[in-house]
Amino acid sequence: MRPEIHWLLHFCLDNDLLTSGQVSGIVSNLNPSTDVHACSKLLSNSGWIQDSAFLDSAVEASIQNTQDGFELPAIPGITTDAPLLQDGVGEFPDFNEFDGLNDADLRAAIEQVFTSCQQMGASDLHITGGARPRIRHHGRIIYLSNAPLPDAIARRINLSLLTEAQREKFEAEWDLDYALSIGNTSSGSTMRFRANMMEQKNGISAVYRIVADHLMSLEELGFPNADNIRKLLTYHNGIILVTGPVGSGKTTTLASLVNELNRTRKDHIIAVEDPIEVIQHSQECIVTQRQVGKHTKSFHSALKSALREDPDIIVIGEMRDLETIEMAISAAETGHLVIATMHTRDAGSTLNRILDVFPPSQQNQIRAMTSGSLRGIVCQRLLPSVDDGVVLACELMVNTTAVANIIRDGKDTGLDTAMQSGKKAGMRTIKESVQALLDEGRISPEVAAENM
């Protein structure tokens, strides 16, 4: 059963619109290929649920919750288990044996887990007390063991990866964000992970985001309009934004853009990240990477300092607050090329997010500044493909004269029209990208419908 349908049935059950018996009957007779829209129509046609407005909103919420990766809620009589890792896929050690390992053997076993995650293309590894160890692979949760990890073992695994300073900080604050490097003795290289660790009701919990082991080109990432994106990198001032929901590959795209600049220009690049995920070695450019919390106290203080460090290009790992956004726009106006990421779904919501953080008295000024300094917005999503992988859907907005006028005048409703008529500049909407993937047979009609 698809997770969207699981959410839909949960909402119906939670609002007393279906009984447990009705839910069990639906599930037992449901065709595996049925999508959430067909299930909603079935509920309506059967007469069990006559509130069409509720069904529409429940379907939308179900799709959104699935895309955001929320854990499926419990429904009586229905299992929410993700599949167990199949034999022969990855060489993962037996977590049941971790308890008897000494420190050296435990470290070796952990490194094997990380190596297998990277080799099979997993995006995240979860090590949590009271829960089964699991990975996320192409957006799906897959368990690595049948048994939950006792908190004592999960705590020993996670804490063994920390330095003494990191351990002290975690024990004092009960939360920790850090970048993890692990030596891969078989290849002579190192693996890098973005880690988050926290305390929760069942004990310790940590998630390790696997960083790609090599820098990829825009073409390798799946951008069909890579040359149009490269044109944005030829500017010597202005701001370029890379946006998308959590887990959409923004960091990987940002690293690819920096690598492109590093190879083709002779400039000073200052990157501020939290934490540093992809190491960029100076090539034609001088690359300075700073980590928030380790090399600087905040994005804002790092940007303020960066302007005195003779930068040509400033890279911001994430624009989160008013001060950072204001500083980025100002730097873009004063002769620097700024590249940053934001958690927004498309070009329109990105522009709204930038404006909404400012008080009303400043918004006209910010509109004018943004219309002049913005170079382009790259929005991306990773969609499940028909071959059980993921494919990139991307939107590109280039700041043409028409777009600049829309931003300055606040006529956001005309943005889609301007983008559709800006194909010569390489512009495309997310809907056009999804439609192209559907036409190529790379995604299913259900996935297309959820993302149009």
PDB file of N, CA, C and O in Angstrom, residues 189-254:
ATOM      1  N   SER A 189      40.867   6.883   0.715  1.00  0.00           N
ATOM      2  CA  SER A 189      40.143   8.150   0.733  1.00  0.00           C
ATOM      3  C   SER A 189      39.371   8.275   2.037  1.00  0.00           C
ATOM      4  O   SER A 189      39.438   7.413   2.909  1.00  0.00           O
ATOM      5  N   THR A 190      38.634   9.343   2.170  1.00  0.00           N
ATOM      6  CA  THR A 190      37.805   9.537   3.350  1.00  0.00           C
ATOM      7  C   THR A 190      36.359   9.706   2.927  1.00  0.00           C
ATOM      8  O   THR A 190      36.066  10.212   1.848  1.00  0.00           O
ATOM      9  N   MET A 191      35.470   9.263   3.797  1.00  0.00           N
ATOM     10  CA  MET A 191      34.039   9.457   3.587  1.00  0.00           C
ATOM     11  C   MET A 191      33.592  10.590   4.490  1.00  0.00           C
ATOM     12  O   MET A 191      34.074  10.734   5.614  1.00  0.00           O
ATOM     13  N   ARG A 192      32.630  11.393   3.994  1.00  0.00           N
ATOM     14  CA  ARG A 192      32.148  12.529   4.782  1.00  0.00           C
ATOM     15  C   ARG A 192      30.637  12.418   4.960  1.00  0.00           C
ATOM     16  O   ARG A 192      29.907  11.977   4.063  1.00  0.00           O
ATOM     17  N   PHE A 193      30.198  12.841   6.147  1.00  0.00           N
ATOM     18  CA  PHE A 193      28.790  12.764   6.508  1.00  0.00           C
ATOM     19  C   PHE A 193      28.401  14.027   7.261  1.00  0.00           C
ATOM     20  O   PHE A 193      29.198  14.592   8.017  1.00  0.00           O
ATOM     21  N   ARG A 194      27.189  14.477   7.058  1.00  0.00           N
ATOM     22  CA  ARG A 194      26.611  15.545   7.879  1.00  0.00           C
ATOM     23  C   ARG A 194      25.789  14.863   8.960  1.00  0.00           C
ATOM     24  O   ARG A 194      24.840  14.132   8.648  1.00  0.00           O
ATOM     25  N   ALA A 195      26.136  15.094  10.199  1.00  0.00           N
ATOM     26  CA  ALA A 195      25.525  14.349  11.297  1.00  0.00           C
ATOM     27  C   ALA A 195      24.715  15.266  12.207  1.00  0.00           C
ATOM     28  O   ALA A 195      25.086  16.413  12.442  1.00  0.00           O
ATOM     29  N   ASN A 196      23.605  14.722  12.694  1.00  0.00           N
ATOM     30  CA  ASN A 196      22.821  15.379  13.738  1.00  0.00           C
ATOM     31  C   ASN A 196      22.547  14.355  14.823  1.00  0.00           C
ATOM     32  O   ASN A 196      22.103  13.246  14.541  1.00  0.00           O
ATOM     33  N   MET A 197      22.811  14.746  16.073  1.00  0.00           N
ATOM     34  CA  MET A 197      22.616  13.849  17.202  1.00  0.00           C
ATOM     35  C   MET A 197      21.762  14.547  18.247  1.00  0.00           C
ATOM     36  O   MET A 197      21.898  15.752  18.468  1.00  0.00           O
ATOM     37  N   MET A 198      20.856  13.791  18.876  1.00  0.00           N
ATOM     38  CA  MET A 198      19.974  14.387  19.874  1.00  0.00           C
ATOM     39  C   MET A 198      19.540  13.329  20.877  1.00  0.00           C
ATOM     40  O   MET A 198      19.670  12.131  20.642  1.00  0.00           O
ATOM     41  N   GLU A 199      19.030  13.808  22.006  1.00  0.00           N
ATOM     42  CA  GLU A 199      18.386  12.943  22.985  1.00  0.00           C
ATOM     43  C   GLU A 199      16.887  12.955  22.728  1.00  0.00           C
ATOM     44  O   GLU A 199      16.304  13.996  22.400  1.00  0.00           O
ATOM     45  N   GLN A 200      16.244  11.778  22.860  1.00  0.00           N
ATOM     46  CA  GLN A 200      14.792  11.691  22.702  1.00  0.00           C
ATOM     47  C   GLN A 200      14.261  10.679  23.721  1.00  0.00           C
ATOM     48  O   GLN A 200      15.028  10.123  24.507  1.00  0.00           O
ATOM     49  N   LYS A 201      12.961  10.467  23.715  1.00  0.00           N
ATOM     50  CA  LYS A 201      12.338   9.732  24.818  1.00  0.00           C
ATOM     51  C   LYS A 201      12.844   8.299  24.950  1.00  0.00           C
ATOM     52  O   LYS A 201      12.818   7.725  26.039  1.00  0.00           O
ATOM     53  N   ASN A 202      13.303   7.697  23.869  1.00  0.00           N
ATOM     54  CA  ASN A 202      13.801   6.324  23.929  1.00  0.00           C
ATOM     55  C   ASN A 202      15.315   6.239  24.029  1.00  0.00           C
ATOM     56  O   ASN A 202      15.878   5.152  23.975  1.00  0.00           O
ATOM     57  N   GLY A 203      15.972   7.392  24.150  1.00  0.00           N
ATOM     58  CA  GLY A 203      17.426   7.389  24.258  1.00  0.00           C
ATOM     59  C   GLY A 203      18.074   8.308  23.245  1.00  0.00           C
ATOM     60  O   GLY A 203      17.516   9.332  22.854  1.00  0.00           O
ATOM     61  N   ILE A 204      19.235   7.919  22.771  1.00  0.00           N
ATOM     62  CA  ILE A 204      19.986   8.745  21.830  1.00  0.00           C
ATOM     63  C   ILE A 204      19.508   8.467  20.406  1.00  0.00           C
ATOM     64  O   ILE A 204      19.041   7.365  20.090  1.00  0.00           O
ATOM     65  N   SER A 205      19.613   9.479  19.558  1.00  0.00           N
ATOM     66  CA  SER A 205      19.228   9.320  18.158  1.00  0.00           C
ATOM     67  C   SER A 205      20.184  10.124  17.292  1.00  0.00           C
ATOM     68  O   SER A 205      20.518  11.272  17.615  1.00  0.00           O
ATOM     69  N   ALA A 206      20.638   9.516  16.199  1.00  0.00           N
ATOM     70  CA  ALA A 206      21.545  10.211  15.292  1.00  0.00           C
ATOM     71  C   ALA A 206      21.194   9.870  13.846  1.00  0.00           C
ATOM     72  O   ALA A 206      20.807   8.743  13.539  1.00  0.00           O
ATOM     73  N   VAL A 207      21.319  10.860  12.996  1.00  0.00           N
ATOM     74  CA  VAL A 207      21.101  10.684  11.558  1.00  0.00           C
ATOM     75  C   VAL A 207      22.349  11.172  10.840  1.00  0.00           C
ATOM     76  O   VAL A 207      22.840  12.276  11.121  1.00  0.00           O
ATOM     77  N   TYR A 208      22.843  10.358   9.921  1.00  0.00           N
ATOM     78  CA  TYR A 208      24.050  10.681   9.165  1.00  0.00           C
ATOM     79  C   TYR A 208      23.684  10.822   7.690  1.00  0.00           C
ATOM     80  O   TYR A 208      23.286   9.855   7.042  1.00  0.00           O
ATOM     81  N   ARG A 209      23.787  12.048   7.181  1.00  0.00           N
ATOM     82  CA  ARG A 209      23.537  12.301   5.765  1.00  0.00           C
ATOM     83  C   ARG A 209      24.817  12.022   4.988  1.00  0.00           C
ATOM     84  O   ARG A 209      25.859  12.618   5.254  1.00  0.00           O
ATOM     85  N   ILE A 210      24.741  11.112   4.022  1.00  0.00           N
ATOM     86  CA  ILE A 210      25.927  10.700   3.270  1.00  0.00           C
ATOM     87  C   ILE A 210      26.238  11.749   2.211  1.00  0.00           C
ATOM     88  O   ILE A 210      25.386  12.087   1.383  1.00  0.00           O
ATOM     89  N   VAL A 211      27.451  12.275   2.251  1.00  0.00           N
ATOM     90  CA  VAL A 211      27.904  13.264   1.276  1.00  0.00           C
ATOM     91  C   VAL A 211      28.524  12.526   0.095  1.00  0.00           C
ATOM     92  O   VAL A 211      29.277  11.553   0.286  1.00  0.00           O
ATOM     93  N   ALA A 212      28.204  12.947  -1.111  1.00  0.00           N
ATOM     94  CA  ALA A 212      28.741  12.299  -2.314  1.00  0.00           C
ATOM     95  C   ALA A 212      30.265  12.245  -2.260  1.00  0.00           C
ATOM     96  O   ALA A 212      30.921  13.191  -1.804  1.00  0.00           O
ATOM     97  N   ASP A 213      30.824  11.126  -2.713  1.00  0.00           N
ATOM     98  CA  ASP A 213      32.276  10.934  -2.604  1.00  0.00           C
ATOM     99  C   ASP A 213      33.055  11.604  -3.729  1.00  0.00           C
ATOM    100  O   ASP A 213      34.276  11.518  -3.774  1.00  0.00           O
ATOM    101  N   HIS A 214      32.362  12.269  -4.658  1.00  0.00           N
ATOM    102  CA  HIS A 214      33.062  13.028  -5.686  1.00  0.00           C
ATOM    103  C   HIS A 214      32.158  14.162  -6.168  1.00  0.00           C
ATOM    104  O   HIS A 214      30.941  14.101  -6.028  1.00  0.00           O
ATOM    105  N   LEU A 215      32.786  15.191  -6.696  1.00  0.00           N
ATOM    106  CA  LEU A 215      32.040  16.334  -7.216  1.00  0.00           C
ATOM    107  C   LEU A 215      31.509  16.001  -8.600  1.00  0.00           C
ATOM    108  O   LEU A 215      32.250  15.540  -9.468  1.00  0.00           O
ATOM    109  N   MET A 216      30.226  16.245  -8.802  1.00  0.00           N
ATOM    110  CA  MET A 216      29.591  15.906 -10.074  1.00  0.00           C
ATOM    111  C   MET A 216      29.286  17.162 -10.880  1.00  0.00           C
ATOM    112  O   MET A 216      29.041  18.236 -10.310  1.00  0.00           O
ATOM    113  N   SER A 217      29.274  17.009 -12.175  1.00  0.00           N
ATOM    114  CA  SER A 217      28.914  18.119 -13.053  1.00  0.00           C
ATOM    115  C   SER A 217      27.404  18.311 -13.035  1.00  0.00           C
ATOM    116  O   SER A 217      26.654  17.439 -12.564  1.00  0.00           O
ATOM    117  N   LEU A 218      26.943  19.425 -13.567  1.00  0.00           N
ATOM    118  CA  LEU A 218      25.503  19.685 -13.633  1.00  0.00           C
ATOM    119  C   LEU A 218      24.804  18.643 -14.505  1.00  0.00           C
ATOM    120  O   LEU A 218      23.674  18.248 -14.216  1.00  0.00           O
ATOM    121  N   GLU A 219      25.489  18.208 -15.550  1.00  0.00           N
ATOM    122  CA  GLU A 219      24.904  17.173 -16.408  1.00  0.00           C
ATOM    123  C   GLU A 219      24.756  15.858 -15.648  1.00  0.00           C
ATOM    124  O   GLU A 219      23.747  15.167 -15.773  1.00  0.00           O
ATOM    125  N   GLU A 220      25.763  15.498 -14.858  1.00  0.00           N
ATOM    126  CA  GLU A 220      25.694  14.265 -14.078  1.00  0.00           C
ATOM    127  C   GLU A 220      24.565  14.314 -13.058  1.00  0.00           C
ATOM    128  O   GLU A 220      23.956  13.287 -12.741  1.00  0.00           O
ATOM    129  N   LEU A 221      24.280  15.506 -12.555  1.00  0.00           N
ATOM    130  CA  LEU A 221      23.202  15.654 -11.578  1.00  0.00           C
ATOM    131  C   LEU A 221      21.831  15.562 -12.230  1.00  0.00           C
ATOM    132  O   LEU A 221      20.829  15.386 -11.528  1.00  0.00           O
ATOM    133  N   GLY A 222      21.770  15.706 -13.559  1.00  0.00           N
ATOM    134  CA  GLY A 222      20.502  15.555 -14.262  1.00  0.00           C
ATOM    135  C   GLY A 222      19.877  16.841 -14.753  1.00  0.00           C
ATOM    136  O   GLY A 222      18.714  16.847 -15.168  1.00  0.00           O
ATOM    137  N   PHE A 223      20.630  17.953 -14.757  1.00  0.00           N
ATOM    138  CA  PHE A 223      20.076  19.219 -15.245  1.00  0.00           C
ATOM    139  C   PHE A 223      20.095  19.238 -16.773  1.00  0.00           C
ATOM    140  O   PHE A 223      21.173  19.226 -17.385  1.00  0.00           O
ATOM    141  N   PRO A 224      18.927  19.293 -17.418  1.00  0.00           N
ATOM    142  CA  PRO A 224      18.898  19.332 -18.879  1.00  0.00           C
ATOM    143  C   PRO A 224      19.291  20.699 -19.440  1.00  0.00           C
ATOM    144  O   PRO A 224      19.581  20.821 -20.631  1.00  0.00           O
ATOM    145  N   ASN A 225      19.260  21.714 -18.584  1.00  0.00           N
ATOM    146  CA  ASN A 225      19.586  23.083 -19.009  1.00  0.00           C
ATOM    147  C   ASN A 225      20.866  23.557 -18.335  1.00  0.00           C
ATOM    148  O   ASN A 225      20.963  24.700 -17.876  1.00  0.00           O
ATOM    149  N   ALA A 226      21.865  22.664 -18.258  1.00  0.00           N
ATOM    150  CA  ALA A 226      23.104  22.961 -17.537  1.00  0.00           C
ATOM    151  C   ALA A 226      23.807  24.195 -18.091  1.00  0.00           C
ATOM    152  O   ALA A 226      24.335  25.021 -17.332  1.00  0.00           O
ATOM    153  N   ASP A 227      23.827  24.359 -19.410  1.00  0.00           N
ATOM    154  CA  ASP A 227      24.522  25.507 -20.000  1.00  0.00           C
ATOM    155  C   ASP A 227      23.863  26.820 -19.608  1.00  0.00           C
ATOM    156  O   ASP A 227      24.548  27.841 -19.439  1.00  0.00           O
ATOM    157  N   ASN A 228      22.536  26.828 -19.492  1.00  0.00           N
ATOM    158  CA  ASN A 228      21.838  28.043 -19.064  1.00  0.00           C
ATOM    159  C   ASN A 228      22.172  28.393 -17.617  1.00  0.00           C
ATOM    160  O   ASN A 228      22.283  29.573 -17.258  1.00  0.00           O
ATOM    161  N   ILE A 229      22.334  27.361 -16.787  1.00  0.00           N
ATOM    162  CA  ILE A 229      22.723  27.605 -15.395  1.00  0.00           C
ATOM    163  C   ILE A 229      24.159  28.120 -15.339  1.00  0.00           C
ATOM    164  O   ILE A 229      24.480  29.024 -14.549  1.00  0.00           O
ATOM    165  N   ARG A 230      25.017  27.586 -16.190  1.00  0.00           N
ATOM    166  CA  ARG A 230      26.414  28.044 -16.213  1.00  0.00           C
ATOM    167  C   ARG A 230      26.515  29.520 -16.583  1.00  0.00           C
ATOM    168  O   ARG A 230      27.432  30.217 -16.137  1.00  0.00           O
ATOM    169  N   LYS A 231      25.593  29.994 -17.417  1.00  0.00           N
ATOM    170  CA  LYS A 231      25.631  31.409 -17.794  1.00  0.00           C
ATOM    171  C   LYS A 231      25.469  32.310 -16.577  1.00  0.00           C
ATOM    172  O   LYS A 231      26.022  33.421 -16.537  1.00  0.00           O
ATOM    173  N   LEU A 232      24.707  31.829 -15.586  1.00  0.00           N
ATOM    174  CA  LEU A 232      24.545  32.620 -14.361  1.00  0.00           C
ATOM    175  C   LEU A 232      25.874  32.787 -13.634  1.00  0.00           C
ATOM    176  O   LEU A 232      26.083  33.768 -12.924  1.00  0.00           O
ATOM    177  N   LEU A 233      26.773  31.805 -13.797  1.00  0.00           N
ATOM    178  CA  LEU A 233      28.058  31.838 -13.097  1.00  0.00           C
ATOM    179  C   LEU A 233      29.068  32.768 -13.757  1.00  0.00           C
ATOM    180  O   LEU A 233      30.156  32.972 -13.219  1.00  0.00           O
ATOM    181  N   THR A 234      28.722  33.335 -14.903  1.00  0.00           N
ATOM    182  CA  THR A 234      29.648  34.255 -15.571  1.00  0.00           C
ATOM    183  C   THR A 234      29.552  35.669 -15.010  1.00  0.00           C
ATOM    184  O   THR A 234      30.395  36.506 -15.305  1.00  0.00           O
ATOM    185  N   TYR A 235      28.509  35.940 -14.215  1.00  0.00           N
ATOM    186  CA  TYR A 235      28.359  37.285 -13.626  1.00  0.00           C
ATOM    187  C   TYR A 235      29.394  37.497 -12.523  1.00  0.00           C
ATOM    188  O   TYR A 235      29.825  36.541 -11.860  1.00  0.00           O
ATOM    189  N   HIS A 236      29.751  38.748 -12.324  1.00  0.00           N
ATOM    190  CA  HIS A 236      30.711  39.100 -11.262  1.00  0.00           C
ATOM    191  C   HIS A 236      30.015  39.785 -10.084  1.00  0.00           C
ATOM    192  O   HIS A 236      30.688  40.162  -9.120  1.00  0.00           O
ATOM    193  N   ASN A 237      28.716  39.939 -10.175  1.00  0.00           N
ATOM    194  CA  ASN A 237      27.947  40.416  -9.025  1.00  0.00           C
ATOM    195  C   ASN A 237      26.531  39.865  -9.144  1.00  0.00           C
ATOM    196  O   ASN A 237      26.169  39.232 -10.132  1.00  0.00           O
ATOM    197  N   GLY A 238      25.753  40.088  -8.104  1.00  0.00           N
ATOM    198  CA  GLY A 238      24.384  39.586  -8.098  1.00  0.00           C
ATOM    199  C   GLY A 238      24.260  38.347  -7.220  1.00  0.00           C
ATOM    200  O   GLY A 238      25.235  37.888  -6.607  1.00  0.00           O
ATOM    201  N   ILE A 239      23.047  37.809  -7.167  1.00  0.00           N
ATOM    202  CA  ILE A 239      22.786  36.662  -6.292  1.00  0.00           C
ATOM    203  C   ILE A 239      22.100  35.535  -7.066  1.00  0.00           C
ATOM    204  O   ILE A 239      21.202  35.780  -7.884  1.00  0.00           O
ATOM    205  N   ILE A 240      22.570  34.310  -6.845  1.00  0.00           N
ATOM    206  CA  ILE A 240      21.992  33.097  -7.427  1.00  0.00           C
ATOM    207  C   ILE A 240      21.487  32.241  -6.283  1.00  0.00           C
ATOM    208  O   ILE A 240      22.212  32.007  -5.307  1.00  0.00           O
ATOM    209  N   LEU A 241      20.253  31.759  -6.370  1.00  0.00           N
ATOM    210  CA  LEU A 241      19.657  30.962  -5.301  1.00  0.00           C
ATOM    211  C   LEU A 241      19.405  29.538  -5.780  1.00  0.00           C
ATOM    212  O   LEU A 241      18.899  29.331  -6.891  1.00  0.00           O
ATOM    213  N   VAL A 242      19.766  28.563  -4.954  1.00  0.00           N
ATOM    214  CA  VAL A 242      19.475  27.154  -5.198  1.00  0.00           C
ATOM    215  C   VAL A 242      18.473  26.734  -4.131  1.00  0.00           C
ATOM    216  O   VAL A 242      18.769  26.809  -2.933  1.00  0.00           O
ATOM    217  N   THR A 243      17.286  26.315  -4.531  1.00  0.00           N
ATOM    218  CA  THR A 243      16.225  26.048  -3.559  1.00  0.00           C
ATOM    219  C   THR A 243      15.596  24.676  -3.779  1.00  0.00           C
ATOM    220  O   THR A 243      15.765  24.048  -4.817  1.00  0.00           O
ATOM    221  N   GLY A 244      14.849  24.250  -2.784  1.00  0.00           N
ATOM    222  CA  GLY A 244      14.156  22.971  -2.848  1.00  0.00           C
ATOM    223  C   GLY A 244      13.832  22.490  -1.454  1.00  0.00           C
ATOM    224  O   GLY A 244      14.365  23.007  -0.467  1.00  0.00           O
ATOM    225  N   PRO A 245      12.958  21.501  -1.329  1.00  0.00           N
ATOM    226  CA  PRO A 245      12.635  20.954  -0.007  1.00  0.00           C
ATOM    227  C   PRO A 245      13.811  20.177   0.566  1.00  0.00           C
ATOM    228  O   PRO A 245      14.817  19.947  -0.111  1.00  0.00           O
ATOM    229  N   VAL A 246      13.667  19.754   1.821  1.00  0.00           N
ATOM    230  CA  VAL A 246      14.707  18.968   2.477  1.00  0.00           C
ATOM    231  C   VAL A 246      14.952  17.675   1.690  1.00  0.00           C
ATOM    232  O   VAL A 246      14.014  17.013   1.254  1.00  0.00           O
ATOM    233  N   GLY A 247      16.232  17.349   1.486  1.00  0.00           N
ATOM    234  CA  GLY A 247      16.571  16.105   0.795  1.00  0.00           C
ATOM    235  C   GLY A 247      16.464  16.168  -0.710  1.00  0.00           C
ATOM    236  O   GLY A 247      16.436  15.127  -1.370  1.00  0.00           O
ATOM    237  N   SER A 248      16.424  17.367  -1.274  1.00  0.00           N
ATOM    238  CA  SER A 248      16.277  17.493  -2.730  1.00  0.00           C
ATOM    239  C   SER A 248      17.613  17.633  -3.449  1.00  0.00           C
ATOM    240  O   SER A 248      17.640  17.780  -4.676  1.00  0.00           O
ATOM    241  N   GLY A 249      18.727  17.623  -2.717  1.00  0.00           N
ATOM    242  CA  GLY A 249      20.040  17.679  -3.370  1.00  0.00           C
ATOM    243  C   GLY A 249      20.615  19.072  -3.528  1.00  0.00           C
ATOM    244  O   GLY A 249      21.518  19.275  -4.348  1.00  0.00           O
ATOM    245  N   LYS A 250      20.130  20.036  -2.735  1.00  0.00           N
ATOM    246  CA  LYS A 250      20.625  21.416  -2.865  1.00  0.00           C
ATOM    247  C   LYS A 250      22.125  21.510  -2.586  1.00  0.00           C
ATOM    248  O   LYS A 250      22.861  22.203  -3.302  1.00  0.00           O
ATOM    249  N   THR A 251      22.575  20.824  -1.528  1.00  0.00           N
ATOM    250  CA  THR A 251      23.990  20.893  -1.161  1.00  0.00           C
ATOM    251  C   THR A 251      24.865  20.342  -2.274  1.00  0.00           C
ATOM    252  O   THR A 251      25.931  20.895  -2.581  1.00  0.00           O
ATOM    253  N   THR A 252      24.437  19.264  -2.906  1.00  0.00           N
ATOM    254  CA  THR A 252      25.204  18.669  -4.002  1.00  0.00           C
ATOM    255  C   THR A 252      25.270  19.615  -5.193  1.00  0.00           C
ATOM    256  O   THR A 252      26.321  19.769  -5.826  1.00  0.00           O
ATOM    257  N   THR A 253      24.143  20.264  -5.496  1.00  0.00           N
ATOM    258  CA  THR A 253      24.131  21.233  -6.599  1.00  0.00           C
ATOM    259  C   THR A 253      25.014  22.434  -6.275  1.00  0.00           C
ATOM    260  O   THR A 253      25.766  22.912  -7.131  1.00  0.00           O
ATOM    261  N   LEU A 254      24.929  22.920  -5.034  1.00  0.00           N
ATOM    262  CA  LEU A 254      25.764  24.049  -4.628  1.00  0.00           C
ATOM    263  C   LEU A 254      27.243  23.699  -4.780  1.00  0.00           C
ATOM    264  O   LEU A 254      28.036  24.508  -5.281  1.00  0.00           O
TER     265      LEU A 254
END
